[in-house]
Amino acid sequence: MKGRLITLEGGEGAGKSTVLTALRERLAARGLDVVVTREPGGTPFSEAARALMLDPAYRGICAESELLLAFAARAQHVRELIVPALAAGRWVLSDRYTDASYAYQGGGRGQPLERIAALEAWAAPVQPDLTLLLDLPVAQGLARAGARGAADRIESEGAEFFERVRSAYRERAAQQPARFRIVDASQPVDVVRTAAIAHIDAFLDAAGVGA
Ligand code: TMP
């Protein structure tokens, strides 16, 4: 049986890492062969593109370069890791995917959504089966993320940028309710983790995956 692609999205300080670990453990506990990956990243070339994309030395690069770099990393990730894993029956859990380009480069940088859709259709046509969006107020997320120390190039953006990112994520979730589950990430981390696991369990039950 072909595997599934599950993606995790959210703004800064949403608790993605904690939830990612919990989801990986849950999928494995339910007998699935899980591959955890991330974007930008997941292959040697894509990780190099990530380093370039987040390097504060390139503050001020144009939005077009940023968008193309995200898709250059993704095109390789899809072909080298995601498609072969799914074909082998593995379940791929990705920390961010194409929705992040709609949110950050579309919402945040103002790149036209049709342009992103065209890139997606050409370079990364694999769609997630399920996407969990960890949503929380920008100020709360930035306060949490700020406690982590040195900011990368994108983390250094201001609150208005992240407000646009959040709105774009929420808009996409509203447009595609069958694929998205929104988790209120303003709650304590234990509650967020439990809510995320409940969504995964419901998805697995619906997919007929054994307990
Ligand atoms: P993260 O690992 O903390 O989520 O960092 C990845 C950063 O890259 C985050 O700021 C979001 C950004 N990003 C984009 O701007 N566009 C994309 O397509 C992806 C996947 C990530």
Short mmCIF file of C-alpha atoms and ligand atoms in Angstrom, two decimals:
data_model
loop_
_atom_site.label_atom_id
_atom_site.label_comp_id
_atom_site.label_asym_id
_atom_site.label_seq_id
_atom_site.Cartn_x
_atom_site.Cartn_y
_atom_site.Cartn_z
CA MET A 1 0.00 0.00 0.00
CA LYS A 2 1.18 3.48 -0.85
CA GLY A 3 2.18 5.59 2.19
CA ARG A 4 0.75 8.97 3.16
CA LEU A 5 2.19 12.45 3.46
CA ILE A 6 1.38 14.30 6.68
CA THR A 7 2.59 17.86 7.11
CA LEU A 8 2.94 20.10 10.13
CA GLU A 9 2.70 23.88 9.76
CA GLY A 10 2.62 26.89 12.03
CA GLY A 11 4.16 30.22 12.86
CA GLU A 12 7.13 30.97 15.05
CA GLY A 13 6.99 29.51 18.56
CA ALA A 14 3.97 27.30 17.85
CA GLY A 15 5.54 24.17 19.40
CA LYS A 16 6.13 22.29 16.14
CA SER A 17 9.14 20.33 17.43
CA THR A 18 7.29 18.92 20.44
CA VAL A 19 4.29 17.98 18.34
CA LEU A 20 6.47 16.45 15.63
CA THR A 21 8.09 14.09 18.13
CA ALA A 22 4.69 13.09 19.55
CA LEU A 23 3.27 12.41 16.09
CA ARG A 24 6.27 10.35 15.03
CA GLU A 25 5.90 8.21 18.17
CA ARG A 26 2.16 7.80 17.60
CA LEU A 27 2.50 6.74 13.98
CA ALA A 28 5.24 4.26 14.90
CA ALA A 29 3.17 2.92 17.82
CA ARG A 30 0.37 2.22 15.36
CA GLY A 31 2.70 0.05 13.33
CA LEU A 32 3.62 2.46 10.55
CA ASP A 33 7.01 2.86 8.94
CA VAL A 34 7.60 6.59 9.43
CA VAL A 35 10.08 8.93 7.78
CA VAL A 36 10.46 12.30 9.47
CA THR A 37 11.71 15.14 7.33
CA ARG A 38 11.56 18.91 7.09
CA GLU A 39 11.41 21.85 4.72
CA PRO A 40 13.40 23.56 3.57
CA GLY A 41 15.56 20.44 3.81
CA GLY A 42 15.33 16.65 3.85
CA THR A 43 18.08 15.94 1.29
CA PRO A 44 21.71 17.11 1.24
CA PHE A 45 21.01 19.64 -1.54
CA SER A 46 17.80 20.85 0.12
CA GLU A 47 19.57 21.28 3.46
CA ALA A 48 22.22 23.38 1.70
CA ALA A 49 19.43 25.48 0.17
CA ARG A 50 17.93 25.84 3.66
CA ALA A 51 21.21 27.15 5.06
CA LEU A 52 21.34 29.70 2.24
CA MET A 53 17.70 30.68 2.72
CA LEU A 54 17.96 31.27 6.47
CA ASP A 55 21.44 32.85 6.58
CA PRO A 56 21.17 36.37 8.06
CA ALA A 57 24.04 37.39 5.75
CA TYR A 58 21.49 37.49 2.89
CA ARG A 59 19.03 39.84 4.57
CA GLY A 60 17.23 41.80 1.85
CA ILE A 61 17.30 39.16 -0.92
CA CYS A 62 14.36 39.64 -3.27
CA ALA A 63 11.11 37.76 -2.71
CA GLU A 64 11.48 36.02 -6.09
CA SER A 65 14.84 34.49 -5.08
CA GLU A 66 13.41 33.38 -1.77
CA LEU A 67 10.40 31.72 -3.41
CA LEU A 68 12.50 29.97 -6.07
CA LEU A 69 14.96 28.77 -3.46
CA ALA A 70 12.16 27.24 -1.39
CA PHE A 71 10.93 25.43 -4.51
CA ALA A 72 14.43 24.38 -5.61
CA ALA A 73 14.82 22.69 -2.23
CA ARG A 74 11.31 21.21 -2.46
CA ALA A 75 11.63 19.87 -6.01
CA GLN A 76 14.66 17.82 -4.93
CA HIS A 77 13.02 16.78 -1.66
CA VAL A 78 9.91 15.50 -3.46
CA ARG A 79 11.85 13.46 -6.03
CA GLU A 80 14.68 12.16 -3.88
CA LEU A 81 12.87 11.45 -0.62
CA ILE A 82 9.09 11.90 -0.56
CA VAL A 83 7.99 10.05 -3.72
CA PRO A 84 10.25 7.01 -3.19
CA ALA A 85 9.22 6.77 0.48
CA LEU A 86 5.50 6.90 -0.35
CA ALA A 87 5.96 4.34 -3.12
CA ALA A 88 7.67 2.02 -0.60
CA GLY A 89 4.61 2.27 1.68
CA ARG A 90 6.26 4.57 4.21
CA TRP A 91 4.44 7.40 5.96
CA VAL A 92 6.20 10.72 5.54
CA LEU A 93 5.88 13.30 8.31
CA SER A 94 7.22 16.65 7.17
CA ASP A 95 7.93 19.66 9.36
CA ARG A 96 6.54 22.20 6.87
CA TYR A 97 5.83 21.80 3.15
CA THR A 98 4.27 23.83 0.32
CA ASP A 99 1.70 25.59 2.53
CA ALA A 100 4.69 27.39 4.08
CA SER A 101 5.48 28.95 0.69
CA TYR A 102 1.89 30.17 0.38
CA ALA A 103 2.08 31.58 3.92
CA TYR A 104 5.60 33.07 4.02
CA GLN A 105 6.33 33.98 0.40
CA GLY A 106 2.67 34.55 -0.53
CA GLY A 107 1.25 36.14 2.63
CA GLY A 108 4.48 37.41 4.15
CA ARG A 109 6.28 38.67 1.03
CA GLY A 110 3.26 39.36 -1.14
CA GLN A 111 4.15 37.00 -3.98
CA PRO A 112 1.05 36.28 -6.11
CA LEU A 113 -0.61 33.03 -5.08
CA GLU A 114 -1.14 32.03 -8.76
CA ARG A 115 2.62 32.16 -9.22
CA ILE A 116 3.13 29.85 -6.25
CA ALA A 117 0.41 27.52 -7.54
CA ALA A 118 2.18 27.37 -10.93
CA LEU A 119 5.48 26.46 -9.26
CA GLU A 120 3.72 23.86 -7.14
CA ALA A 121 2.09 22.23 -10.18
CA TRP A 122 5.41 22.10 -12.01
CA ALA A 123 8.00 21.43 -9.32
CA ALA A 124 6.21 19.77 -6.40
CA PRO A 125 2.88 18.26 -7.44
CA VAL A 126 2.62 15.83 -4.49
CA GLN A 127 -0.20 16.92 -2.15
CA PRO A 128 -0.29 16.18 1.59
CA ASP A 129 -3.01 13.80 2.77
CA LEU A 130 -3.32 15.63 6.09
CA THR A 131 -1.98 18.94 7.37
CA LEU A 132 -1.95 20.04 10.99
CA LEU A 133 -1.77 23.80 11.44
CA LEU A 134 -0.56 24.93 14.86
CA ASP A 135 -2.15 28.34 15.15
CA LEU A 136 -1.51 30.96 17.81
CA PRO A 137 -1.48 34.75 18.20
CA VAL A 138 1.67 36.26 16.72
CA ALA A 139 2.74 38.07 19.90
CA GLN A 140 2.56 34.86 21.93
CA GLY A 141 4.53 32.90 19.33
CA LEU A 142 7.22 35.56 19.04
CA ALA A 143 7.58 35.72 22.82
CA ARG A 144 8.14 31.94 22.93
CA ALA A 145 10.50 31.93 19.94
CA GLY A 146 12.44 34.90 21.32
CA ALA A 147 13.36 32.86 24.37
CA ARG A 148 15.24 30.46 22.07
CA GLY A 149 18.06 32.87 21.21
CA ALA A 150 19.67 33.94 17.90
CA ALA A 151 17.16 34.56 15.12
CA ASP A 152 17.71 33.39 11.52
CA ARG A 153 16.97 35.64 8.51
CA ILE A 154 13.23 34.95 8.44
CA GLU A 155 12.79 34.86 12.23
CA SER A 156 14.22 38.39 12.25
CA GLU A 157 11.13 39.76 10.47
CA GLY A 158 8.72 42.01 12.36
CA ALA A 159 5.31 41.23 13.83
CA GLU A 160 3.44 42.59 10.78
CA PHE A 161 5.16 40.04 8.55
CA PHE A 162 4.10 37.22 10.87
CA GLU A 163 0.54 38.55 11.03
CA ARG A 164 0.38 38.19 7.24
CA VAL A 165 1.89 34.69 7.48
CA ARG A 166 -0.71 33.69 10.05
CA SER A 167 -3.61 35.08 7.99
CA ALA A 168 -2.40 33.26 4.88
CA TYR A 169 -2.16 29.96 6.76
CA ARG A 170 -5.65 30.39 8.21
CA GLU A 171 -7.08 31.33 4.84
CA ARG A 172 -5.60 28.20 3.24
CA ALA A 173 -6.95 26.04 6.04
CA ALA A 174 -10.41 27.57 5.57
CA GLN A 175 -10.24 26.91 1.82
CA GLN A 176 -9.21 23.27 2.21
CA PRO A 177 -11.06 21.98 5.30
CA ALA A 178 -10.87 18.32 4.20
CA ARG A 179 -7.08 18.36 4.40
CA PHE A 180 -6.40 20.79 7.26
CA ARG A 181 -6.88 20.39 11.01
CA ILE A 182 -6.28 23.53 13.05
CA VAL A 183 -4.84 23.12 16.53
CA ASP A 184 -5.08 26.01 18.99
CA ALA A 185 -1.39 26.30 19.85
CA SER A 186 -1.93 29.09 22.38
CA GLN A 187 -2.80 26.39 24.92
CA PRO A 188 -0.22 24.73 27.20
CA VAL A 189 2.09 22.40 25.29
CA ASP A 190 0.58 19.21 26.79
CA VAL A 191 -2.87 20.22 25.61
CA VAL A 192 -1.53 21.04 22.14
CA ARG A 193 0.22 17.68 21.95
CA THR A 194 -2.92 15.79 23.02
CA ALA A 195 -5.05 17.65 20.48
CA ALA A 196 -2.58 16.91 17.68
CA ILE A 197 -2.48 13.21 18.57
CA ALA A 198 -6.28 13.07 18.58
CA HIS A 199 -6.32 14.39 14.99
CA ILE A 200 -3.76 11.78 13.93
CA ASP A 201 -5.71 8.99 15.62
CA ALA A 202 -8.91 10.06 13.88
CA PHE A 203 -7.08 10.15 10.55
CA LEU A 204 -5.59 6.68 11.10
CA ASP A 205 -8.96 5.28 12.17
CA ALA A 206 -10.55 6.68 9.03
CA ALA A 207 -7.71 5.21 6.94
CA GLY A 208 -8.28 1.81 8.56
CA VAL A 209 -4.83 1.62 10.15
CA GLY A 210 -4.75 -0.91 13.01
CA ALA A 211 -4.24 0.21 16.62
P1 TMP B 1 11.61 26.18 10.91
O1 TMP B 1 12.38 24.91 10.74
O2 TMP B 1 11.84 26.84 12.20
O3 TMP B 1 10.19 25.99 10.59
O4 TMP B 1 12.27 27.20 9.88
C1 TMP B 1 12.02 27.21 8.53
C2 TMP B 1 11.83 28.64 8.10
O5 TMP B 1 11.70 28.70 6.69
C3 TMP B 1 10.60 29.29 8.67
O6 TMP B 1 10.89 30.63 9.02
C4 TMP B 1 9.63 29.29 7.53
C5 TMP B 1 10.52 29.40 6.33
N1 TMP B 1 9.98 28.81 5.11
C6 TMP B 1 9.60 29.63 4.06
O7 TMP B 1 9.71 30.84 4.17
N2 TMP B 1 9.09 29.06 2.94
C7 TMP B 1 8.95 27.72 2.78
O8 TMP B 1 8.48 27.25 1.73
C8 TMP B 1 9.35 26.87 3.89
C9 TMP B 1 9.19 25.39 3.77
C10 TMP B 1 9.84 27.46 5.02
#
